[in-house]
Coordinates of C-alpha atoms in Angstrom, one line a residue:
Chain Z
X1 CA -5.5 -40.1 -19.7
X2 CA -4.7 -38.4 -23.0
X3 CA -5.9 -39.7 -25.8
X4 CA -3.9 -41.5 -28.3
X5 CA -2.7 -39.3 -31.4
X6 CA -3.8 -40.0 -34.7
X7 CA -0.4 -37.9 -36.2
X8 CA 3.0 -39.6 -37.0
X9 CA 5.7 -39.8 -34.5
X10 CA 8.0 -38.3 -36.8
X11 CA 6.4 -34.9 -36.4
X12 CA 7.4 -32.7 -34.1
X13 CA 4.8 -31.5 -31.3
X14 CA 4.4 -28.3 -31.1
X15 CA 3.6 -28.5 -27.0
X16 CA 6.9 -30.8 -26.5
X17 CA 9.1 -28.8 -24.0
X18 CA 10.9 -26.1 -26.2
X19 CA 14.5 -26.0 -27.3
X20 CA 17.1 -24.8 -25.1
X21 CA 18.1 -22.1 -26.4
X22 CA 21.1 -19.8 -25.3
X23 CA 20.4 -16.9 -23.1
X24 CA 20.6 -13.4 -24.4
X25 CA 22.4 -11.5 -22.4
X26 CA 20.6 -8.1 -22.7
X27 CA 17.4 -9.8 -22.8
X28 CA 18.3 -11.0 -19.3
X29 CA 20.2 -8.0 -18.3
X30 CA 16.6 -5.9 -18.9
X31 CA 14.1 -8.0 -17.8
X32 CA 16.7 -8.3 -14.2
X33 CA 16.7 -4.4 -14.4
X34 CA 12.6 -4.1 -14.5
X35 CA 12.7 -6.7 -12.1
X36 CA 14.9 -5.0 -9.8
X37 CA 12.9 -1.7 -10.2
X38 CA 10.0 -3.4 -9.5
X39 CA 11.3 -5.3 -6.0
X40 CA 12.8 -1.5 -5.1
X41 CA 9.2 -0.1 -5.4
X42 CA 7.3 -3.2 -3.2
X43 CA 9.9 -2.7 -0.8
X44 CA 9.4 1.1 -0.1
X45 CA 5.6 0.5 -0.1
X46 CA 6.0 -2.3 2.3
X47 CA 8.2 0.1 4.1
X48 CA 5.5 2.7 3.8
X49 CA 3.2 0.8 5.6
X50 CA 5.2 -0.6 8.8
X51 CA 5.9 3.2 8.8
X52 CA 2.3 4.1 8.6
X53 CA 1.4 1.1 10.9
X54 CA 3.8 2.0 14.1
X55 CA 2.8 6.1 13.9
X56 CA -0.4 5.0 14.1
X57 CA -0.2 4.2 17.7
X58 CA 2.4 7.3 18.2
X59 CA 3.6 9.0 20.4
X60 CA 4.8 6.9 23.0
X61 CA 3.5 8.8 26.0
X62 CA -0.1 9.6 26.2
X63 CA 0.7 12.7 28.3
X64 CA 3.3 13.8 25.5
X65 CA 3.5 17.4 24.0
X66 CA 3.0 18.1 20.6
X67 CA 4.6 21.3 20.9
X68 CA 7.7 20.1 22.9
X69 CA 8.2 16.4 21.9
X70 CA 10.7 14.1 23.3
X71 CA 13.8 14.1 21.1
X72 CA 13.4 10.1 21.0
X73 CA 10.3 10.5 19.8
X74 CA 10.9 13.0 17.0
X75 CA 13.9 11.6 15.7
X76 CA 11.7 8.7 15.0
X77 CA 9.2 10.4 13.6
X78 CA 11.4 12.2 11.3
X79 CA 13.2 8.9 10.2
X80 CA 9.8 7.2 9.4
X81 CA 8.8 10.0 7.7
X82 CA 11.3 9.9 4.6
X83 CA 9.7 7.4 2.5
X84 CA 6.5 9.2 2.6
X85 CA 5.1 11.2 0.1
X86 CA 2.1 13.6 0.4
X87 CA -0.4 11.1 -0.3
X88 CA 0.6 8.6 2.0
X89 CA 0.9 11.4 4.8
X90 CA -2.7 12.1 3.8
X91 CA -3.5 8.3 4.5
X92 CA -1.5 8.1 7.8
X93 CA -3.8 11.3 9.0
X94 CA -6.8 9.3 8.1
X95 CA -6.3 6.1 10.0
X96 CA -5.2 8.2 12.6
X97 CA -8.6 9.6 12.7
X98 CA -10.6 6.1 12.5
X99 CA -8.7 5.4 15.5
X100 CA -10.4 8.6 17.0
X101 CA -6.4 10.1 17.5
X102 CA -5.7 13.8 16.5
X103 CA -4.2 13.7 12.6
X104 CA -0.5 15.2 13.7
X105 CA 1.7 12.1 14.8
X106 CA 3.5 14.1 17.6
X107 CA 0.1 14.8 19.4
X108 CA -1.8 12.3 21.9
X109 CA -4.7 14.1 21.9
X110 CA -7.9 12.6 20.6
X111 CA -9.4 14.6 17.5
X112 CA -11.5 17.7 18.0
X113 CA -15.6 16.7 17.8
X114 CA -17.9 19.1 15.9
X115 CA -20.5 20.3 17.9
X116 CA -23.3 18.7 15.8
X117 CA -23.8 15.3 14.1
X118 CA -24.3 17.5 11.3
X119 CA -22.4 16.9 7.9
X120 CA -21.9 20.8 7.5
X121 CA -20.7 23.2 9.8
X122 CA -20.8 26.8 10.7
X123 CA -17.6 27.7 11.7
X124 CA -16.4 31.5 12.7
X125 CA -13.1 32.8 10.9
X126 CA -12.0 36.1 10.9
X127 CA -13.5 37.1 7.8
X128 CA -16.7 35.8 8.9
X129 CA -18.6 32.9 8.9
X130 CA -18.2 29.9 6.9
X131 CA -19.7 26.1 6.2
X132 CA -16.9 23.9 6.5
X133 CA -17.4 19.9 6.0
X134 CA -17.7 18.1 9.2
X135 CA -14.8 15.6 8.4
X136 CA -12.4 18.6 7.8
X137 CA -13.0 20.0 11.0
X138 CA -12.9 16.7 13.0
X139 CA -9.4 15.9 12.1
X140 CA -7.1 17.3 14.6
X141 CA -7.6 18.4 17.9
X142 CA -6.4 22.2 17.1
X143 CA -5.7 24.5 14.9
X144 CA -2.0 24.3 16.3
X145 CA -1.7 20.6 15.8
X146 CA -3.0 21.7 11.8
X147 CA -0.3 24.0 11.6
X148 CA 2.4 22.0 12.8
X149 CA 1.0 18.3 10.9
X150 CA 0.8 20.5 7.2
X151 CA 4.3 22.0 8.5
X152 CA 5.5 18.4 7.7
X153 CA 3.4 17.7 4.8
X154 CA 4.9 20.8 3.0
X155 CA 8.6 19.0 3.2
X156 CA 7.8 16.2 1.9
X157 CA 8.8 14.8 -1.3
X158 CA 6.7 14.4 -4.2
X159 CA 8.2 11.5 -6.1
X160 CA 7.5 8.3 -4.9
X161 CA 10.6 7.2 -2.7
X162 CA 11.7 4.5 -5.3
X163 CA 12.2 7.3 -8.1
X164 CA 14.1 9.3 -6.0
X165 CA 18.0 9.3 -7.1
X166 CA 19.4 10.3 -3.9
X167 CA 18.1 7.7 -1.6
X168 CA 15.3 8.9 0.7
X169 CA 16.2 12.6 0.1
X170 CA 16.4 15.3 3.2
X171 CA 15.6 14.7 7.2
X172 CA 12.0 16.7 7.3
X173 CA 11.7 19.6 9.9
X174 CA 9.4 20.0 13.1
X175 CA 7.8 22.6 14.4
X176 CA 8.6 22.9 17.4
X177 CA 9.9 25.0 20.4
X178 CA 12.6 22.5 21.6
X179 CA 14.4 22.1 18.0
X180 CA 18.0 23.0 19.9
X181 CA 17.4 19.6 21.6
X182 CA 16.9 17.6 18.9
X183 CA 19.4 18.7 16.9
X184 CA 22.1 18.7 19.4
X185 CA 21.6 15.4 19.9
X186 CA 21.7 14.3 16.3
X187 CA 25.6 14.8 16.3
X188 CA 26.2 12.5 19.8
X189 CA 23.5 9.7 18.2
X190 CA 25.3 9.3 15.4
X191 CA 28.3 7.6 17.1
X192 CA 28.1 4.4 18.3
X193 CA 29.5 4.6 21.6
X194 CA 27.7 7.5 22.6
X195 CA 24.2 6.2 21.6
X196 CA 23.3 4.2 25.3
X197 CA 24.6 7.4 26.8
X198 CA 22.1 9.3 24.4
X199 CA 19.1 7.5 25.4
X200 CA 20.0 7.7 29.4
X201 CA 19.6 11.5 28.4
X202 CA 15.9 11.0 27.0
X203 CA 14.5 8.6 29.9
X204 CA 15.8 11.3 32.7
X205 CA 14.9 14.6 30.6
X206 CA 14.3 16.4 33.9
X207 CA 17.9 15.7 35.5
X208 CA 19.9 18.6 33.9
X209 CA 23.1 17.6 35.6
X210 CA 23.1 13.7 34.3
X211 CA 22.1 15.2 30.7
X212 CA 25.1 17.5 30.8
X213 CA 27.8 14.7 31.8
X214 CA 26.6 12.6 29.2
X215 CA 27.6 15.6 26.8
X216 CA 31.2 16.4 28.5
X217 CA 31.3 12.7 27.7
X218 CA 30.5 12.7 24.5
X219 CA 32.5 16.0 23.4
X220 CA 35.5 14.0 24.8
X221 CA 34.7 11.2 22.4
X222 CA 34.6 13.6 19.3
X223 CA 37.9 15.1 20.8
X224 CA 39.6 11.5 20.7
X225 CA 38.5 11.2 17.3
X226 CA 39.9 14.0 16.0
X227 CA 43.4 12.9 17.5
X228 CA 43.5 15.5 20.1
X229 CA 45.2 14.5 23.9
X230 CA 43.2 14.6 27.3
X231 CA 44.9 17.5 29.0
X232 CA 46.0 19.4 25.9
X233 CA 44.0 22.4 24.0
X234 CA 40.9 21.5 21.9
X235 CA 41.4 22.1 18.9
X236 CA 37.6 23.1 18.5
X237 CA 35.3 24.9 20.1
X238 CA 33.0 22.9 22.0
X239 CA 29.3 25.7 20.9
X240 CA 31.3 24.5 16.7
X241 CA 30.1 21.0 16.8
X242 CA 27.9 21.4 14.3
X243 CA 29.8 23.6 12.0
X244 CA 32.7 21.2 11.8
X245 CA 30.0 19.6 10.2
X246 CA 28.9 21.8 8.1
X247 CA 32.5 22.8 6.7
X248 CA 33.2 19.2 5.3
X249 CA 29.8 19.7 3.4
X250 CA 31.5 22.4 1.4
X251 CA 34.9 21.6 1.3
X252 CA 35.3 20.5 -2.4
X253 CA 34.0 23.9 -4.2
X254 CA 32.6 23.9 -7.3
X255 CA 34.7 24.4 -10.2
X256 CA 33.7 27.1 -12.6
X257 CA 33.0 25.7 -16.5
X258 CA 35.5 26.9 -18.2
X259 CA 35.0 28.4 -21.8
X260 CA 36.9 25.9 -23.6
X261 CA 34.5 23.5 -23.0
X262 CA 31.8 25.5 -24.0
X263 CA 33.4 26.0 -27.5
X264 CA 34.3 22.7 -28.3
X265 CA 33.0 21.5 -31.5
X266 CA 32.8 17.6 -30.3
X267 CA 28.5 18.3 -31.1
X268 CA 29.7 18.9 -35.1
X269 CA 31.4 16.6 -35.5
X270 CA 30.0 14.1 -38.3
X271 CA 32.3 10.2 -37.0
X272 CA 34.7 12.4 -35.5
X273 CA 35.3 14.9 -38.6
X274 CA 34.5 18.3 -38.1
X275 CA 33.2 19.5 -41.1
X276 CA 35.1 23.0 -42.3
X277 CA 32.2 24.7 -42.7
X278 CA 31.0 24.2 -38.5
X279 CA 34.0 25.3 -37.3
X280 CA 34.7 28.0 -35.0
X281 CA 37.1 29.9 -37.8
X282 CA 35.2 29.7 -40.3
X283 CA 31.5 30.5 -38.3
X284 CA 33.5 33.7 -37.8
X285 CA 33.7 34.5 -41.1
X286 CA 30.3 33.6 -42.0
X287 CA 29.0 35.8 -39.3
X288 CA 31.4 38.7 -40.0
X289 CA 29.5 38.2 -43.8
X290 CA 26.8 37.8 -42.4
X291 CA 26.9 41.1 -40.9
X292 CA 28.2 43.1 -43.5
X293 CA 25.5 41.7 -46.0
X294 CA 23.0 42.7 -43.1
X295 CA 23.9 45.7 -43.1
X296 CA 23.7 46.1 -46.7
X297 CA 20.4 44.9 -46.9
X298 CA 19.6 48.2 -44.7
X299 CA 18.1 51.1 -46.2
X300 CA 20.6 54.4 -45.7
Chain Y
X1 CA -42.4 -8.9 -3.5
X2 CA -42.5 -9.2 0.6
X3 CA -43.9 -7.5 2.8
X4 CA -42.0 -4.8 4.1
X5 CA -43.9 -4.8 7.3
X6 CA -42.6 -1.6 8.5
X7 CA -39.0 -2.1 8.7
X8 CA -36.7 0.3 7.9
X9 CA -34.5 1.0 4.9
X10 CA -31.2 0.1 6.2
X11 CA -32.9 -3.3 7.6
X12 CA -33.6 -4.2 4.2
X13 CA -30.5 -3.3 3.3
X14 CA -28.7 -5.9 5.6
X15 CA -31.2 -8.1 4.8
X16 CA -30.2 -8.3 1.3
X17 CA -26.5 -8.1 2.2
X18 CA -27.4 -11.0 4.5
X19 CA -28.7 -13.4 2.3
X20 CA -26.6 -12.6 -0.2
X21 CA -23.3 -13.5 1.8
X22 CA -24.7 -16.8 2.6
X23 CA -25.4 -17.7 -0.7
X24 CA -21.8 -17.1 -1.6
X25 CA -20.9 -19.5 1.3
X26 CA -23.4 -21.8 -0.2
X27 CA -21.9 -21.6 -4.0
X28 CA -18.3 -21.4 -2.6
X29 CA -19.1 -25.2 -1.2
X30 CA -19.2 -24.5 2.5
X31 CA -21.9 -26.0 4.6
X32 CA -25.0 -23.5 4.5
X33 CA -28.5 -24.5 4.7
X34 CA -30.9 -23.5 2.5
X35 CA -33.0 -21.6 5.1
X36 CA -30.5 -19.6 6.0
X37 CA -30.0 -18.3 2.0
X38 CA -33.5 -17.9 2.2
X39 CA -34.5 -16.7 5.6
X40 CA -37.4 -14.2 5.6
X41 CA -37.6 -10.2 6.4
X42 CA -39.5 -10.8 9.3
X43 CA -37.6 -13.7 10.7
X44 CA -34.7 -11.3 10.0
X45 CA -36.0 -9.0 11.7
X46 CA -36.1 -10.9 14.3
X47 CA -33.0 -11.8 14.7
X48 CA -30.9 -8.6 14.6
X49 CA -33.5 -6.0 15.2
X50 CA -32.6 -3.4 17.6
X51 CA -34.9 -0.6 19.7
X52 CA -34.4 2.0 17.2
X53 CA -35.2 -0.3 14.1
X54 CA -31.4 -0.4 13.0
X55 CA -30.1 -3.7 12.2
X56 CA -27.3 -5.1 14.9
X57 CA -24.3 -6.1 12.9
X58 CA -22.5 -8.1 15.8
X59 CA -25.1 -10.2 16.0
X60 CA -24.9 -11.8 12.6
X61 CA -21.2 -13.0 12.0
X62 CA -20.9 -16.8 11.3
X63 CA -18.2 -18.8 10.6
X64 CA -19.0 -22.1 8.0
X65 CA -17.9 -25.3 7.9
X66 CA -16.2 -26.9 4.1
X67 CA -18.3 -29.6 2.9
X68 CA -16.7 -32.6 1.9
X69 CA -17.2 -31.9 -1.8
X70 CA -15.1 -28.7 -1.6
X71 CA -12.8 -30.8 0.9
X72 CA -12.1 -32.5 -2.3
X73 CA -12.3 -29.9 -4.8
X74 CA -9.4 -27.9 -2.7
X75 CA -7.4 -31.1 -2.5
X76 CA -3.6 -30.6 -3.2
X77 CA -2.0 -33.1 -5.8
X78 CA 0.1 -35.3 -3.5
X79 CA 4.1 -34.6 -4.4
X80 CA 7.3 -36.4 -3.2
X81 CA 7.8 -34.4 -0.4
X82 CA 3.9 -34.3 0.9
X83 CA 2.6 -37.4 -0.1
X84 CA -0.4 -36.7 1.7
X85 CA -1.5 -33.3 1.7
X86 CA -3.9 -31.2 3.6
X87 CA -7.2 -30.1 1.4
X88 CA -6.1 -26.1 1.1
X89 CA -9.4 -25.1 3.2
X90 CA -10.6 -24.4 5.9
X91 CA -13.5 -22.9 8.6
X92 CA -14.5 -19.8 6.7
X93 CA -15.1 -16.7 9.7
X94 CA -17.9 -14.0 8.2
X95 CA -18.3 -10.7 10.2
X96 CA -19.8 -7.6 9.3
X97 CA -18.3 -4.5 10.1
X98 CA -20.8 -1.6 11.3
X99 CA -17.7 1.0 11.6
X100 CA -18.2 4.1 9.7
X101 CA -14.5 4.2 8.4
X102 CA -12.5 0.6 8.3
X103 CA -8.7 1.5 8.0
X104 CA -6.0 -0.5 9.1
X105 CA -6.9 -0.2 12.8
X106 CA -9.9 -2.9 12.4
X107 CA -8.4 -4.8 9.7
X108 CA -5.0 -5.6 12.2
X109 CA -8.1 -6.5 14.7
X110 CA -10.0 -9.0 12.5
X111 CA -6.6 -10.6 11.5
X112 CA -5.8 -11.6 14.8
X113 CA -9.1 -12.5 16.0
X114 CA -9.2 -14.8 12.6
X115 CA -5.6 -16.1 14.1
X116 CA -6.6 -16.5 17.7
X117 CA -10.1 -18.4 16.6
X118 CA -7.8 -21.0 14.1
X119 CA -9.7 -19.9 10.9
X120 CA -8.1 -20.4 7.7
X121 CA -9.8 -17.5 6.0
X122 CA -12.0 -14.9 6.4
X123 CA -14.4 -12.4 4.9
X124 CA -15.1 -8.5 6.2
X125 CA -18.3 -7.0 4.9
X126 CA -18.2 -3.5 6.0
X127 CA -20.6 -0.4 5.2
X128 CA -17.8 1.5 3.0
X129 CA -15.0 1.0 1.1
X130 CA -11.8 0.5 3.2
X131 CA -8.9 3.4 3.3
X132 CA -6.0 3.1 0.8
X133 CA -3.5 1.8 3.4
X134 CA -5.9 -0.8 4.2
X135 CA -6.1 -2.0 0.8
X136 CA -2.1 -2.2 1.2
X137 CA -2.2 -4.6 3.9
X138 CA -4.5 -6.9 2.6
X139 CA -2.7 -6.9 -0.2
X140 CA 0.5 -8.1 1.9
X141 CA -1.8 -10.2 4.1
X142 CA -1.1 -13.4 3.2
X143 CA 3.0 -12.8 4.2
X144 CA 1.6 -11.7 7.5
X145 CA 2.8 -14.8 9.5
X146 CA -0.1 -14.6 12.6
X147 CA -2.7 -13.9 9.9
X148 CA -5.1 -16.9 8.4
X149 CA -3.1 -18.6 5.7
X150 CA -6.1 -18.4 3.4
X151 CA -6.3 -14.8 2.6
X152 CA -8.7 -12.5 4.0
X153 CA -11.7 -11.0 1.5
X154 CA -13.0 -7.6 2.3
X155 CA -16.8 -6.8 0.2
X156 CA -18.5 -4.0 0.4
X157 CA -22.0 -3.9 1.4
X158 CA -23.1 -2.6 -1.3
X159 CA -21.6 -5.4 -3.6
X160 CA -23.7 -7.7 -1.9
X161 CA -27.1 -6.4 -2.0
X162 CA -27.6 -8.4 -5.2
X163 CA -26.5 -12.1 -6.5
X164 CA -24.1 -11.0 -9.3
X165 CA -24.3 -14.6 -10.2
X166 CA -27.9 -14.8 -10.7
X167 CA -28.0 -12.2 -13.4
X168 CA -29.0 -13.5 -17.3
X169 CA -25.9 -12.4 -19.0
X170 CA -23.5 -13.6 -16.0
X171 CA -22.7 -17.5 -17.1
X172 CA -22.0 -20.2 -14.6
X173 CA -18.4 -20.6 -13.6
X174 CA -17.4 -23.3 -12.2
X175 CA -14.2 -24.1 -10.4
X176 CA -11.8 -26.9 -11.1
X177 CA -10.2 -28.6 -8.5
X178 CA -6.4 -29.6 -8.8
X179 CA -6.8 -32.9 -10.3
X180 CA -9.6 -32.0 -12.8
X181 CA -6.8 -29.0 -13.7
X182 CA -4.3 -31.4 -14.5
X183 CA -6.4 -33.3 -17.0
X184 CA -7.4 -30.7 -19.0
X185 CA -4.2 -29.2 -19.2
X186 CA -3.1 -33.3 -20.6
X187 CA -6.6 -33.2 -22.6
X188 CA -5.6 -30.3 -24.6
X189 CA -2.1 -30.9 -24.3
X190 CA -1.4 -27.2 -22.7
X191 CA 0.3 -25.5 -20.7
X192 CA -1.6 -23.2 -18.2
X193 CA 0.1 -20.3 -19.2
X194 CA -1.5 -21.1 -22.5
X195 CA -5.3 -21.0 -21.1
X196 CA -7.3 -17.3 -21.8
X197 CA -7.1 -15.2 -18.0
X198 CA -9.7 -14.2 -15.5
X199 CA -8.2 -11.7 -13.0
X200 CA -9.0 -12.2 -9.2
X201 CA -10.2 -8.5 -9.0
X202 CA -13.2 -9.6 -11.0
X203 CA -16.5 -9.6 -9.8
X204 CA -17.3 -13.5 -10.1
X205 CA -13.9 -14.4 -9.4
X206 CA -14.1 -12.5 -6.1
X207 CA -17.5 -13.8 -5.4
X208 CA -16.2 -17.3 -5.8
X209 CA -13.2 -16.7 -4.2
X210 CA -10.6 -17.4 -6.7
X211 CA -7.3 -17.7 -5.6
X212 CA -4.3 -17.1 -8.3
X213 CA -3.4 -20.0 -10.5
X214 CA -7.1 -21.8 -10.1
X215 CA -9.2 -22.5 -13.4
X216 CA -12.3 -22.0 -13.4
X217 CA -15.0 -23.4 -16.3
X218 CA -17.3 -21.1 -18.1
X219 CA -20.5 -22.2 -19.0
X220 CA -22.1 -20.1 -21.7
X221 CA -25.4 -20.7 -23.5
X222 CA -24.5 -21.2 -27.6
X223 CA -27.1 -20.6 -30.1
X224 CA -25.1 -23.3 -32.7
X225 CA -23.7 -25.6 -29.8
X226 CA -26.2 -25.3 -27.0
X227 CA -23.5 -25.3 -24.3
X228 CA -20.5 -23.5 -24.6
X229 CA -17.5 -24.4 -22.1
X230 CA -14.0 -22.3 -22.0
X231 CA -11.6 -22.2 -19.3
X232 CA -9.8 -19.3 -17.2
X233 CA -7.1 -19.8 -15.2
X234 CA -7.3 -17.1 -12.6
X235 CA -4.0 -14.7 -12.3

């Protein structure tokens, strides 16, 4: 129970529920914006994490190669990857590790095991030998899988994923020896119709002659949408399907600045007067005085 | 000072960490006898020993039981739609970790085993501090829908090797249940937002526990006043 107050009714408590007062706009419009920033960023590092979470158990097939990965595989791997930055690629390679799995994502391997228990070791390089921490050399299960994991860290981008202006940014490379696949079948995936015929191709990767009718399929797709006929000439060549690609990347060009722009005196401009002194005519004849009282201050 | 009796180092070690743990139990409000705060090195020893002198972590998880005074501390105010609520605690499971690394591999583990046993909450100790990613996921654990619905609490062993609480200059703090909350706040006419902070990250508020939006009382020692209370609400 509160206790009875001693002060007159008639003034006003200071705890009563405040006034309603009318929103400010930009008040609201700014603390929505931080808001807003502030859901963006939980988001990515939630997404981060899922990310981090289903590589963790990757890839999908114990007796998969690192140096030839399925294109399923890497197409996910390469998706996952853009919200990552360096440091959370550094954090993927080290559960990876507590779950005694080599650090590269694309590799089933279990990590390497140094020789001793040991926290340094000797190890032999070519410029002779050198004492290397035992957790460094514990992390992958070659130097190949090294070389092909910090391949991946390289690409990545540096600002966190929520700063970035332009979405996600860029699809990171592999290294690998089968990159034709995968990227001849990033064109078929990305239509819809054509995407259970893509994935028939990755579960029977031996059977050539099924992989290559679900291709002649696909092509004739890509020829309907481009309003050709069946029976009539292509219009494309069927090796071009990625260069029709890359011509609509280019097709508005840049227009050159031209010089009017540079010389506009819009910067002068004092409420929208130019001043007669700042402009261009009169700069001229400053200068030209300029110059000719330079040169007079020259010794002959 | 005890006997050390020939045990080893890291014995000790978990020995401390042990008792320690079960005195936060204790001062939490969960059912722990005072033996087991108190046991002894050798009967320690004894329990967990293994051949090579090394303390066996397995073999000291427990799980504790609320008493019926934090039953009623962690009661929820009844509201229109649940006029009779559930007390917002639960069987407490306690396991200590003996992995070198703890990522998010054993972390996953522990949450479903604290799903699968019916826990409502759960405490890891493990030997180091966890990976960055693991940090992440507790942080989102209480969204994770198989996960215990009160929270899961990760301490390092090395935390627990002494009472915090039982320091001179630490004052006691002592948790307010709902109800009591709701008088204060009509005592001093308040509203919470207007009580001082205690964050959850801090050392007694993660010893106690302290969930976000509890208020705790602060006990100090006053040279004028004797006693000195103040309040926190925990954020």
């Amino acid at each position: 129970m509160a206790p009875r107050s001693i002060l007159k009714n008639s003034t006003v408590s200071t705890n009563g529920p405040p006034v309603e007062r009318p929103v400010n706009q930009r008040h609201m419009e700014t603390a929505l914006h931080h808001a807003n920033i502030i859901e963006q960023r939980k988001i990515v590092e939630q997404k981060v994490l899922e990310n981090v979470i289903v590589l963790m158990d990757f890839p999908t097939s114990s007796d998969a190669d690192p140096t030839r990965p399925s294109p399923a595989d890497a197409l996910l791997f390469r998706e996952l990857m853009l919200p990552f930055q360096p440091s959370d690629y550094d954090a993927l390679i080290e559960e990876r590790n507590i779950a005694e799995l080599c650090g590269y994502a694309l590799c089933p391997r279990p990590r390497r095991k140094a020789r001793t228990r040991a926290k340094k070791q000797f190890v032999m390089t070519d410029s002779g030998p050198e004492i290397v921490d035992k957790k460094l050399l514990e992390i992958w299960c070659s130097d190949d899988c090294a070389k092909r994991a910090l391949y991946v860290k390289v690409q990545l981008n540096e600002n966190p994923a929520w700063m970035r202006q332009d979405g996600y940014g860029d699809k990171v490379e592999l290294m690998v020896e089968n990159a034709a696949e995968h990227t001849l079948s990033l064109p078929i995936r990305l239509k819809k119709e054509a995407a259970p015929v893509d994935n028939s191709k990755s579960d029977e990767d031996e059977d050539a002659a099924a992989a290559w009718a679900a291709r002649d399929d696909a092509l004739a797709d890509l020829a309907m949408e481009r309003g050709e006929k069946p029976g009539r000439l292509t219009k494309a060549n069927k090796d071009l399907i990625s260069k029709t690609i890359r011509e609509r990347v280019g097709h508005t060009a840049p227009v050159a600045p031209s010089l009017e722009d540079q010389i506009s005196n819009a910067h002068m401009a004092i409420e929208g007067h130019i001043p007669r002194t700042s402009r261009p005519q009169d700069d001229d004849d400053d200068e030209d005085a300029n110059e000719i009282d330079w040169d007079k201050h020259l010794p002959t | 000072m005890e006997d050390r009796g020939g045990h080893s180092p890291s014995m000790i070690r978990m020995w401390r960490v042990y008792r320690t743990a079960k005195e936060m139990c204790l001062d939490r409000g969960y059912d722990v006898s005072r033996e087991d705060c108190d046991i002894s090195l050798a009967e320690f020893a004894h329990k967990c020993q293994r051949e090579d002198g090394d303390p066996e972590r397995t073999r000291l998880h427990f799980s504790c039981q609320p008493s019926p005074a934090m039953l009623q501390k962690y009661a929820q105010l009844p509201t229109a739609k649940d006029p009779d609520p559930q007390p917002a605690i639960g069987t407490m499971w306690v396991e200590f970790n003996g992995d070198e690394n703890v990522g998010l591999k054993q972390l996953r583990d522990y949450i479903t085993h604290l799903g699968s046993g019916s826990f409502y909450s759960g405490i890891m100790i493990c030997t180091k501090p966890m990976t960055g990613m693991g940090l992440k996921l507790l942080r989102s654990a209480p969204h994770i829908e198989e996960g215990p619905k009160g929270g899961v609490e990760v301490f390092v062993e090395q935390d627990l090797l002494v009472n915090i609480t039982k320091h001179e200059l630490v004052p006691k703090h002592v948790l307010l249940s709902q109800e009591e909350k709701k008088q204060l706040l009509q005592r001093y006419r308040l509203k919470e937002t207007q009580l001082p902070r205690i964050q959850v990250t801090d050392p007694v508020a993660k010893y106690l526990g302290l969930r976000r939006g509890q208020v705790v009382k602060i006990i100090r020692k006053s040279e004028t006043a004797g006693r000195y209370a103040s309040y926190r609400w925990a954020i």
